[in-house]
Short mmCIF file of C-alpha atoms and ligand atoms in Angstrom, two decimals:
data_model
loop_
_atom_site.label_atom_id
_atom_site.label_comp_id
_atom_site.label_asym_id
_atom_site.label_seq_id
_atom_site.Cartn_x
_atom_site.Cartn_y
_atom_site.Cartn_z
CA MET A 8 -29.21 11.68 26.80
CA LEU A 9 -27.95 10.98 29.80
CA SER A 10 -29.66 8.94 32.69
CA LYS A 11 -28.93 7.86 35.38
CA ASN A 12 -25.60 8.32 37.46
CA VAL A 13 -22.99 5.33 39.06
CA VAL A 14 -21.36 5.91 42.02
CA ILE A 15 -17.70 5.63 42.11
CA THR A 16 -16.39 5.31 46.08
CA ASP A 17 -12.68 5.26 47.55
CA GLU A 18 -13.53 4.10 50.62
CA ALA A 19 -9.36 4.16 52.09
CA ALA A 20 -9.90 8.05 51.24
CA GLY A 21 -13.09 8.60 51.80
CA LYS A 22 -14.04 10.00 48.69
CA HIS A 23 -16.94 9.22 45.92
CA VAL A 24 -18.05 10.78 42.64
CA GLU A 25 -21.44 10.52 40.76
CA LEU A 26 -20.30 9.81 37.35
CA PRO A 27 -23.02 9.95 33.87
CA VAL A 28 -24.10 7.21 32.17
CA ILE A 29 -24.18 8.10 28.42
CA ARG A 30 -26.90 5.85 26.34
CA GLY A 31 -26.68 6.44 23.09
CA THR A 32 -29.57 5.46 20.19
CA GLU A 33 -27.87 1.66 20.01
CA GLY A 34 -25.05 -0.14 22.59
CA GLU A 35 -23.78 -0.36 25.65
CA PRO A 36 -23.92 2.38 27.99
CA THR A 37 -20.76 4.37 28.58
CA LEU A 38 -19.72 5.88 32.01
CA ASP A 39 -18.73 9.16 31.58
CA ILE A 40 -15.33 9.61 33.77
CA LYS A 41 -14.22 13.73 32.80
CA ALA A 42 -15.21 13.58 37.04
CA VAL A 43 -12.51 11.41 38.26
CA PRO A 44 -9.59 13.56 38.43
CA SER A 45 -10.69 16.14 39.28
CA THR A 46 -12.81 14.28 42.40
CA LEU A 47 -11.31 11.76 43.14
CA GLY A 48 -7.61 12.26 42.07
CA TYR A 49 -6.87 8.87 39.85
CA PHE A 50 -6.50 9.34 36.41
CA THR A 51 -7.89 6.22 34.24
CA TYR A 52 -5.54 3.24 32.61
CA ASP A 53 -6.52 1.83 29.02
CA PRO A 54 -3.40 1.06 27.08
CA GLY A 55 -5.37 0.42 23.23
CA TYR A 56 -8.98 2.02 24.62
CA ALA A 57 -9.87 -1.36 24.71
CA ALA A 58 -13.14 0.13 27.34
CA THR A 59 -12.50 3.60 26.13
CA ALA A 60 -15.29 5.47 23.93
CA SER A 61 -13.65 8.64 22.76
CA CYS A 62 -16.10 10.45 20.82
CA THR A 63 -19.91 10.73 19.90
CA SER A 64 -21.11 9.52 16.68
CA GLU A 65 -24.02 9.20 14.20
CA ILE A 66 -22.04 7.36 11.54
CA THR A 67 -21.49 3.97 11.83
CA PHE A 68 -22.67 1.06 14.49
CA ILE A 69 -21.26 -1.98 15.24
CA ASP A 70 -22.55 -4.56 17.66
CA GLY A 71 -19.12 -7.13 18.01
CA ASN A 72 -21.25 -9.89 19.87
CA LYS A 73 -23.75 -9.84 17.39
CA GLY A 74 -21.75 -9.59 14.31
CA ILE A 75 -23.57 -6.10 13.11
CA LEU A 76 -22.75 -3.19 10.80
CA ARG A 77 -24.93 -0.19 9.85
CA TYR A 78 -23.52 2.59 8.15
CA ARG A 79 -26.32 5.67 9.82
CA GLY A 80 -28.92 2.53 10.03
CA TYR A 81 -28.54 0.55 7.19
CA PRO A 82 -27.60 -2.99 7.37
CA ILE A 83 -23.83 -3.84 5.61
CA GLU A 84 -25.77 -6.45 3.94
CA GLN A 85 -28.29 -4.83 2.27
CA LEU A 86 -25.81 -1.89 1.21
CA ALA A 87 -23.80 -4.53 -0.29
CA GLU A 88 -26.96 -6.26 -2.22
CA ARG A 89 -28.44 -3.15 -3.23
CA SER A 90 -26.41 0.28 -3.49
CA THR A 91 -23.32 1.27 -4.87
CA PHE A 92 -19.91 2.76 -3.31
CA VAL A 93 -20.71 6.54 -4.58
CA GLU A 94 -24.22 6.35 -2.95
CA VAL A 95 -22.98 5.08 0.45
CA ALA A 96 -20.47 7.58 0.01
CA TYR A 97 -23.26 10.35 -0.08
CA LEU A 98 -25.17 8.27 2.81
CA LEU A 99 -21.77 8.02 4.93
CA LEU A 100 -20.52 11.94 4.23
CA PHE A 101 -24.77 13.85 5.04
CA GLY A 102 -26.36 10.88 7.08
CA GLU A 103 -29.22 9.92 4.19
CA LEU A 104 -29.27 7.65 0.69
CA PRO A 105 -29.60 10.12 -1.94
CA ILE A 106 -32.74 11.01 -3.85
CA GLU A 107 -31.69 10.41 -7.61
CA GLU A 108 -31.29 14.63 -8.48
CA GLN A 109 -28.94 14.55 -5.64
CA LEU A 110 -27.12 11.33 -6.32
CA ASN A 111 -26.19 12.63 -9.64
CA GLN A 112 -25.07 15.95 -9.05
CA PHE A 113 -22.85 14.47 -5.82
CA ARG A 114 -21.52 11.76 -8.84
CA ASP A 115 -21.01 14.07 -11.19
CA GLU A 116 -19.09 16.56 -8.22
CA LEU A 117 -16.30 13.41 -7.87
CA THR A 118 -15.79 13.11 -11.28
CA TYR A 119 -15.38 17.11 -11.56
CA HIS A 120 -12.44 16.18 -9.37
CA THR A 121 -11.15 13.51 -10.05
CA MET A 122 -7.76 15.22 -12.19
CA ILE A 123 -4.61 15.98 -10.16
CA HIS A 124 -2.01 18.79 -10.68
CA GLU A 125 0.19 17.57 -13.25
CA ARG A 126 2.94 18.56 -10.68
CA LEU A 127 1.22 15.80 -8.27
CA ASN A 128 2.53 13.28 -10.86
CA HIS A 129 6.41 14.75 -11.03
CA PHE A 130 6.32 14.50 -7.16
CA ILE A 131 5.37 10.95 -7.87
CA SER A 132 7.56 9.89 -10.64
CA GLY A 133 10.56 11.42 -7.56
CA PHE A 134 10.22 8.31 -5.63
CA HIS A 135 12.12 5.43 -6.39
CA TYR A 136 10.81 2.76 -9.08
CA ASP A 137 9.84 0.05 -6.23
CA ALA A 138 9.00 2.16 -3.36
CA HIS A 139 5.87 0.72 -1.17
CA PRO A 140 2.82 2.40 -2.81
CA MET A 141 1.87 2.83 0.65
CA ALA A 142 4.43 5.04 0.96
CA MET A 143 3.92 7.20 -1.47
CA MET A 144 0.65 7.82 -0.82
CA ALA A 145 1.11 8.71 2.86
CA GLY A 146 3.16 12.14 1.21
CA VAL A 147 1.37 12.35 -1.59
CA VAL A 148 -1.83 12.57 0.37
CA GLY A 149 -0.18 15.06 2.94
CA SER A 150 1.48 16.82 0.05
CA LEU A 151 -2.27 17.70 -1.65
CA ALA A 152 -2.81 20.53 1.15
CA ALA A 153 0.44 22.19 -0.58
CA PHE A 154 -2.45 22.10 -3.72
CA TYR A 155 -5.13 23.09 -2.71
CA HIS A 156 -4.23 25.56 0.15
CA ASN A 157 -6.31 28.69 -0.78
CA ARG A 158 -8.94 26.73 -0.36
CA LEU A 159 -8.55 25.44 3.51
CA ASP A 160 -10.83 27.35 5.89
CA MET A 161 -11.75 25.07 7.75
CA GLU A 162 -14.03 26.64 9.72
CA ASN A 163 -16.39 26.77 6.69
CA PRO A 164 -18.55 23.50 6.02
CA GLU A 165 -18.64 24.62 2.62
CA GLU A 166 -14.73 24.28 2.30
CA ARG A 167 -14.88 21.04 4.21
CA VAL A 168 -17.58 19.04 2.35
CA LEU A 169 -15.41 20.77 -0.81
CA SER A 170 -11.57 18.87 0.77
CA ALA A 171 -13.95 15.55 0.88
CA LYS A 172 -15.22 15.70 -1.92
CA ARG A 173 -11.93 15.88 -3.71
CA MET A 174 -10.28 13.20 -1.22
CA ILE A 175 -12.60 10.82 -2.32
CA ALA A 176 -12.36 11.68 -6.03
CA LYS A 177 -8.16 11.83 -5.99
CA MET A 178 -7.64 9.17 -3.96
CA PRO A 179 -8.16 6.13 -6.88
CA THR A 180 -6.08 8.58 -9.06
CA ILE A 181 -3.46 9.25 -7.34
CA ALA A 182 -3.57 5.02 -6.37
CA ALA A 183 -3.48 4.67 -9.67
CA ALA A 184 -0.59 6.79 -10.61
CA CYS A 185 1.69 5.29 -7.99
CA TYR A 186 0.92 1.94 -9.52
CA ARG A 187 2.49 3.22 -12.77
CA HIS A 188 5.03 4.43 -11.58
CA HIS A 189 6.43 1.28 -10.20
CA MET A 190 5.50 -0.33 -13.80
CA GLY A 191 7.36 2.52 -15.70
CA TRP A 192 3.53 3.27 -17.56
CA PRO A 193 2.74 6.88 -18.95
CA ILE A 194 0.01 8.00 -16.55
CA ALA A 195 -3.44 7.43 -17.36
CA TYR A 196 -5.96 10.02 -16.90
CA PRO A 197 -8.76 9.74 -15.81
CA ARG A 198 -11.59 8.94 -18.13
CA ASN A 199 -14.66 10.79 -16.88
CA ARG A 200 -17.31 8.97 -18.97
CA LEU A 201 -17.00 5.98 -16.87
CA ARG A 202 -17.77 4.98 -13.21
CA PHE A 203 -16.34 5.61 -9.98
CA CYS A 204 -14.35 1.98 -10.20
CA GLU A 205 -14.45 1.23 -14.11
CA ARG A 206 -12.22 4.45 -13.93
CA PHE A 207 -10.03 2.95 -11.74
CA LEU A 208 -9.75 0.27 -13.29
CA ASP A 209 -9.11 1.75 -16.05
CA MET A 210 -6.54 4.21 -15.39
CA MET A 211 -4.68 1.22 -13.24
CA PHE A 212 -4.24 -1.32 -16.55
CA SER A 213 -4.64 0.72 -19.62
CA VAL A 214 -2.03 1.08 -22.22
CA PRO A 215 -1.47 2.67 -24.91
CA SER A 216 -0.76 0.50 -27.31
CA GLU A 217 -3.86 -1.15 -26.64
CA GLN A 218 -7.50 -0.60 -26.23
CA TYR A 219 -8.59 -1.92 -22.58
CA MET A 220 -11.77 -3.19 -21.88
CA VAL A 221 -12.87 -3.43 -18.18
CA SER A 222 -14.36 -5.82 -16.66
CA GLU A 223 -18.18 -5.40 -15.07
CA VAL A 224 -17.14 -8.21 -13.58
CA ALA A 225 -14.35 -6.96 -11.74
CA ALA A 226 -15.97 -3.03 -11.65
CA ARG A 227 -19.27 -4.42 -9.53
CA ALA A 228 -16.54 -6.65 -7.55
CA LEU A 229 -14.60 -3.74 -6.29
CA ASP A 230 -17.83 -1.55 -6.15
CA LEU A 231 -18.83 -4.34 -2.84
CA LEU A 232 -15.33 -3.97 -1.18
CA PHE A 233 -15.64 -0.15 -1.42
CA ILE A 234 -18.40 -0.76 0.16
CA LEU A 235 -17.63 -3.31 3.06
CA HIS A 236 -14.64 -1.21 3.52
CA ALA A 237 -15.53 2.55 3.80
CA ASP A 238 -16.32 2.74 7.17
CA HIS A 239 -15.34 1.33 10.97
CA GLU A 240 -16.34 3.36 13.51
CA GLN A 241 -13.51 4.34 15.71
CA ASN A 242 -10.87 2.04 14.57
CA ALA A 243 -6.82 3.08 14.50
CA SER A 244 -7.07 5.20 11.28
CA THR A 245 -9.58 6.50 11.96
CA SER A 246 -9.10 7.55 15.80
CA THR A 247 -5.60 8.19 14.00
CA VAL A 248 -7.96 10.87 11.87
CA ARG A 249 -9.83 12.03 14.44
CA LEU A 250 -7.03 12.85 16.64
CA VAL A 251 -4.93 15.05 14.39
CA GLY A 252 -8.11 16.28 13.63
CA SER A 253 -8.82 17.60 16.70
CA THR A 254 -5.54 19.71 17.01
CA GLY A 255 -7.15 21.91 13.77
CA ALA A 256 -4.57 20.49 11.43
CA ASN A 257 -5.82 20.36 7.41
CA PRO A 258 -7.75 17.50 6.19
CA TYR A 259 -5.05 16.31 3.83
CA ALA A 260 -2.74 15.67 7.13
CA CYS A 261 -5.32 14.25 8.49
CA VAL A 262 -5.76 11.62 5.76
CA ALA A 263 -2.43 11.25 5.29
CA ALA A 264 -2.12 9.91 8.70
CA GLY A 265 -4.93 8.13 8.93
CA ILE A 266 -2.81 6.15 5.82
CA SER A 267 -0.15 5.82 8.26
CA ALA A 268 -1.91 4.55 10.55
CA LEU A 269 -3.94 1.56 8.02
CA TRP A 270 -0.21 0.25 7.09
CA GLY A 271 0.36 -1.55 9.66
CA PRO A 272 -0.07 -5.74 9.49
CA ALA A 273 -2.52 -5.56 12.72
CA HIS A 274 -4.85 -3.11 10.34
CA GLY A 275 -5.45 -2.19 7.00
CA GLY A 276 -1.57 -4.10 5.87
CA ALA A 277 -3.34 -7.14 7.20
CA ASN A 278 -5.21 -7.96 4.03
CA GLU A 279 -1.50 -7.96 2.10
CA ALA A 280 -0.04 -10.23 4.97
CA VAL A 281 -2.95 -12.87 4.66
CA LEU A 282 -1.94 -13.22 0.83
CA ALA A 283 2.51 -13.45 2.51
CA MET A 284 0.79 -16.34 4.90
CA LEU A 285 -0.77 -18.41 2.90
CA ASP A 286 1.85 -18.54 0.17
CA GLU A 287 4.13 -19.37 3.24
CA ILE A 288 1.61 -21.83 4.21
CA GLY A 289 2.09 -23.29 0.25
CA SER A 290 -0.70 -26.29 1.02
CA VAL A 291 -3.23 -27.72 2.87
CA GLY A 292 -1.59 -29.96 4.49
CA ASN A 293 0.72 -27.55 6.60
CA VAL A 294 -2.41 -25.92 8.20
CA PRO A 295 -1.52 -27.82 10.92
CA HIS A 296 1.86 -26.72 11.95
CA PHE A 297 0.51 -23.43 11.24
CA ILE A 298 -2.59 -23.54 13.57
CA ASP A 299 0.32 -25.02 16.23
CA ARG A 300 2.10 -22.03 15.38
CA ALA A 301 -0.37 -19.44 15.97
CA LYS A 302 -1.10 -20.84 19.22
CA ASP A 303 1.97 -20.87 20.73
CA LYS A 304 2.76 -18.09 23.13
CA ASN A 305 6.27 -17.99 22.36
CA ASP A 306 5.83 -17.68 18.67
CA PRO A 307 5.36 -14.08 17.35
CA PHE A 308 3.03 -16.10 14.20
CA ARG A 309 -0.25 -14.96 14.30
CA LEU A 310 -3.02 -16.36 11.62
CA MET A 311 -3.61 -13.23 9.78
CA GLY A 312 -7.26 -11.84 8.61
CA PHE A 313 -8.50 -13.14 12.00
CA GLY A 314 -9.45 -12.43 15.15
CA HIS A 315 -11.44 -8.01 16.14
CA ARG A 316 -10.97 -6.30 18.95
CA VAL A 317 -14.98 -5.90 18.31
CA TYR A 318 -16.06 -8.14 16.71
CA LYS A 319 -16.58 -11.64 18.56
CA ASN A 320 -18.32 -13.19 16.77
CA TYR A 321 -18.02 -13.89 12.51
CA ASP A 322 -17.36 -10.81 10.88
CA PRO A 323 -19.87 -9.43 9.06
CA ARG A 324 -18.04 -7.82 6.41
CA ALA A 325 -15.88 -11.01 5.69
CA ALA A 326 -18.79 -13.36 5.09
CA ILE A 327 -19.82 -11.38 2.69
CA ILE A 328 -16.65 -10.74 0.69
CA ARG A 329 -16.26 -14.85 1.21
CA GLN A 330 -19.38 -15.36 -1.13
CA ALA A 331 -18.07 -13.15 -3.42
CA CYS A 332 -14.91 -15.29 -3.49
CA TYR A 333 -16.75 -17.85 -4.93
CA GLU A 334 -19.00 -16.00 -7.10
CA VAL A 335 -15.70 -13.93 -8.73
CA LEU A 336 -13.47 -16.48 -9.29
CA ASP A 337 -16.52 -18.40 -11.38
CA GLU A 338 -17.88 -15.42 -13.51
CA LEU A 339 -13.75 -14.46 -14.12
CA GLY A 340 -13.21 -18.06 -15.16
CA LYS A 341 -10.09 -18.63 -12.52
CA ASP A 342 -10.01 -21.42 -10.33
CA ASP A 343 -7.52 -20.35 -7.29
CA PRO A 344 -5.83 -23.12 -5.16
CA MET A 345 -5.67 -20.40 -2.74
CA MET A 346 -9.35 -20.02 -2.07
CA ASP A 347 -9.00 -23.88 -1.19
CA LEU A 348 -6.25 -23.26 1.02
CA ALA A 349 -7.93 -20.32 2.94
CA MET A 350 -11.28 -22.04 3.52
CA GLU A 351 -9.51 -25.53 5.11
CA LEU A 352 -7.03 -22.94 7.45
CA GLU A 353 -10.48 -21.23 8.07
CA ARG A 354 -12.77 -24.44 9.29
CA ILE A 355 -9.70 -25.84 11.11
CA ALA A 356 -9.14 -22.63 13.10
CA LEU A 357 -12.92 -22.47 13.65
CA GLU A 358 -12.89 -26.03 15.31
CA ASP A 359 -10.18 -25.32 17.35
CA ASP A 360 -10.40 -24.90 21.27
CA PHE A 361 -8.00 -22.29 20.91
CA PHE A 362 -9.77 -19.95 18.38
CA VAL A 363 -13.37 -20.63 19.72
CA GLU A 364 -12.23 -20.26 23.24
CA LYS A 365 -10.50 -16.21 22.22
CA LYS A 366 -13.65 -15.94 19.93
CA LEU A 367 -10.74 -15.33 16.94
CA TYR A 368 -12.82 -15.52 13.30
CA PRO A 369 -11.90 -14.31 10.08
CA ASN A 370 -12.41 -10.31 9.19
CA VAL A 371 -12.44 -8.76 6.61
CA ASP A 372 -9.07 -8.73 4.76
CA PHE A 373 -9.07 -13.24 4.82
CA TYR A 374 -10.90 -12.72 1.94
CA SER A 375 -10.35 -9.78 0.22
CA GLY A 376 -6.53 -10.31 -1.06
CA ILE A 377 -7.99 -12.55 -3.16
CA ILE A 378 -10.67 -11.00 -5.06
CA TYR A 379 -7.65 -8.36 -5.66
CA LYS A 380 -5.26 -11.18 -6.98
CA ALA A 381 -8.67 -12.32 -9.61
CA LEU A 382 -8.84 -9.12 -10.43
CA GLY A 383 -5.34 -8.32 -11.10
CA ILE A 384 -4.33 -6.10 -8.68
CA PRO A 385 -1.04 -7.02 -6.94
CA VAL A 386 -0.44 -7.20 -3.54
CA SER A 387 1.57 -4.61 -3.11
CA MET A 388 -1.42 -2.59 -3.78
CA PHE A 389 -4.21 -4.32 -1.03
CA THR A 390 -3.79 -2.22 1.21
CA VAL A 391 -4.13 1.17 -0.96
CA MET A 392 -7.20 -0.56 -2.03
CA PHE A 393 -8.15 -0.93 1.36
CA ALA A 394 -7.16 3.42 1.52
CA ILE A 395 -9.45 4.71 -1.09
CA ALA A 396 -12.47 2.79 -0.23
CA ARG A 397 -11.91 3.86 4.11
CA THR A 398 -10.91 7.30 2.31
CA VAL A 399 -14.66 7.98 2.61
CA GLY A 400 -14.90 6.90 6.36
CA TRP A 401 -12.19 9.48 7.23
CA VAL A 402 -13.42 12.52 5.73
CA SER A 403 -17.15 11.52 7.04
CA GLN A 404 -15.74 11.24 10.32
CA TRP A 405 -13.24 14.37 10.25
CA ILE A 406 -17.04 16.53 8.94
CA GLU A 407 -18.31 14.97 12.02
CA GLN A 408 -15.52 16.42 14.53
CA SER A 409 -15.61 19.46 12.95
CA GLU A 410 -18.69 20.09 13.46
CA THR A 411 -18.93 19.64 17.06
CA PRO A 412 -16.85 21.35 19.55
CA THR A 413 -13.54 19.08 19.60
CA LYS A 414 -11.43 19.24 22.66
CA ILE A 415 -8.11 18.32 21.27
CA GLY A 416 -6.96 14.51 21.92
CA ARG A 417 -4.39 14.56 24.63
CA PRO A 418 -4.04 10.84 26.85
CA ARG A 419 -2.27 10.84 29.86
CA GLN A 420 -0.19 8.56 30.97
CA VAL A 421 1.20 6.13 34.09
CA TYR A 422 5.07 7.46 34.33
CA ARG A 423 7.76 5.17 35.54
CA GLY A 424 10.69 7.04 34.70
CA PRO A 425 13.25 7.99 36.70
CA GLN A 426 12.42 10.30 39.99
CA GLU A 427 14.09 13.73 40.14
CA ARG A 428 17.62 13.30 40.13
CA LYS A 429 20.89 16.28 39.90
CA TYR A 430 22.81 17.01 36.19
CA LYS A 431 26.27 15.04 36.57
CA ALA A 432 29.38 17.11 34.53
CA LEU A 433 30.76 14.82 31.43
CA HIS A 434 34.31 14.10 33.51
CA ARG A 435 31.51 13.43 36.87
CA ARG A 436 29.86 10.26 34.69
CA GLY A 437 30.29 6.87 34.94
N1 LIG B 518 -3.80 -15.17 15.09
C1 LIG B 518 -3.50 -16.06 17.17
N2 LIG B 518 -4.09 -15.67 17.79
C2 LIG B 518 -4.50 -14.45 17.76
C3 LIG B 518 -5.19 -13.31 16.77
C4 LIG B 518 -4.37 -14.68 15.67
N3 LIG B 518 -4.84 -13.45 14.42
N4 LIG B 518 -5.81 -12.45 17.11
C5 LIG B 518 -5.66 -13.17 18.39
N5 LIG B 518 -5.11 -13.85 19.24
C6 LIG B 518 -4.98 -14.37 20.45
C7 LIG B 518 -3.78 -13.29 21.48
O1 LIG B 518 -2.62 -14.40 21.19
C8 LIG B 518 -4.41 -12.81 22.57
O2 LIG B 518 -4.32 -14.31 23.46
P1 LIG B 518 -3.79 -13.85 24.51
O3 LIG B 518 -5.53 -13.24 25.58
O4 LIG B 518 -3.73 -15.71 24.93
O5 LIG B 518 -2.57 -13.21 24.62
C9 LIG B 518 -5.88 -13.07 22.39
O6 LIG B 518 -5.85 -13.85 20.74
C10 LIG B 518 -6.35 -11.48 22.43
O7 LIG B 518 -5.61 -10.53 21.58
P2 LIG B 518 -4.75 -9.25 20.90
O8 LIG B 518 -3.76 -9.05 20.30
O9 LIG B 518 -4.90 -8.71 22.64
O10 LIG B 518 -6.76 -8.41 20.50
P3 LIG B 518 -7.05 -7.32 20.11
O11 LIG B 518 -8.24 -6.92 20.31
O12 LIG B 518 -5.98 -6.20 20.43
O13 LIG B 518 -6.08 -7.06 18.48
C11 LIG B 518 -6.66 -7.78 15.90
C12 LIG B 518 -6.96 -7.65 17.81
C13 LIG B 518 -7.29 -7.62 14.76
C14 LIG B 518 -5.27 -6.60 16.20
C15 LIG B 518 -5.57 -9.30 16.46
O14 LIG B 518 -6.69 -10.04 16.19
C16 LIG B 518 -4.69 -9.47 15.27
O15 LIG B 518 -3.46 -9.28 15.03
N6 LIG B 518 -5.01 -10.58 14.41
C17 LIG B 518 -4.12 -10.90 13.18
C18 LIG B 518 -4.23 -9.40 11.87
C19 LIG B 518 -5.54 -8.84 11.23
O16 LIG B 518 -6.13 -9.77 10.75
N7 LIG B 518 -5.84 -7.54 11.22
C20 LIG B 518 -6.91 -7.37 10.54
C21 LIG B 518 -7.93 -6.52 11.70
S1 LIG B 518 -10.16 -6.62 10.54
C22 LIG B 518 -9.25 -5.65 9.94
C23 LIG B 518 -8.68 -3.59 9.88
O17 LIG B 518 -9.21 -3.53 11.40
O18 LIG B 518 -8.45 -3.23 9.16
#
């Protein structure tokens, strides 16, 4: 909805432009700057898009100052307490909580699509045994377009939803297959009588020689983490998915690009980096030294799992995971000294002027690794866990974009290279 305009004047040039203000249902008003280049002759400069909205969306709302996160209007705290990952996936994809019949049908559809083509297993076995699973995931998910090319009419809404369901369903199967390849274990096919997270744990940890009983506590903890990671509006990987999608690329290519963006340590790769950092810190006594390093401008070290572009308050997901950490460690009967270390690090950081002034709080990745570790998930698979959950957000955002007239994403630049010069023959250079 457009309301009053804002006038920007270039006094020296004697020009002005009236910019419409776009107001969403919530959040800050946003200036529509499209007319600036044609009327004032300037481009706008915003590296890192810290001041730029790239799209309109009805999916996820964040108020970073108040620490609010809502999916389709529902507070994350309520979904974490009362919903399930599959129900949240339905909500994010279709916009409403399902009635029982819709939920059952959706669950059946996700279950029906869990198998992957046997050739994909051959593809996975072609990787070196110690390949990072995120590298494998990006390659294997991108290759899905080669397996499902007969149903890739992206103008067709039904086929868009079908490819979205396929990816949500197959991602855990691919992730577990990557892990098993690393371990040298035979493929474990999805057992469709199990629920989403139970099935994933079974595919990860069952071996042919022994009966594997999925722990109810572990499945519930995983379900919670998946709910919390499912979407987060226009973060780096989701923006990547939208940017690639704006070219008309197929959804598997878009999600493969999202996986690659997620892998970076400033984004989803932080959960792996947090455990490496806690390991390096080693003991509570060393915390002050690492806090000093994080504050030192000449030291590239940062406290991983701290800070966020949008949250300038406690990340609401971190608050939920912190509480879940106690419960899961308690219920699984595990006592992880890393939890004490993480809490001490958080306590000291939150009292330190540097972190207070810069509003650096623990983010979603700070405590999630401690739960994954307690569930027996290896550290190299942490970001893969994030990718399984975030696939729901990626495909929901991709579908939303596909339903809206979209221009190709094409930012401009401030060119600082050489001005025009003349080509010199090889013998005249130097
Ligand atoms: N430790 C120490 N200093 C920090 C940290 C940190 N973790 N994060 C930000 N700062 C400082 C930074 O040095 C800068 O200081 P100055 O203004 O003096 O130059 C200031 O705070 C602002 O930092 P920034 O890098 O400009 O902020 P940003 O919004 O561009 O980056 C961030 C956000 C998440 C990339 C960053 O806080 C960071 O690198 N955190 C560690 C990695 C991490 O935990 N990432 C997970 C993010 S949440 C999950 C997800 O998105 O996937």
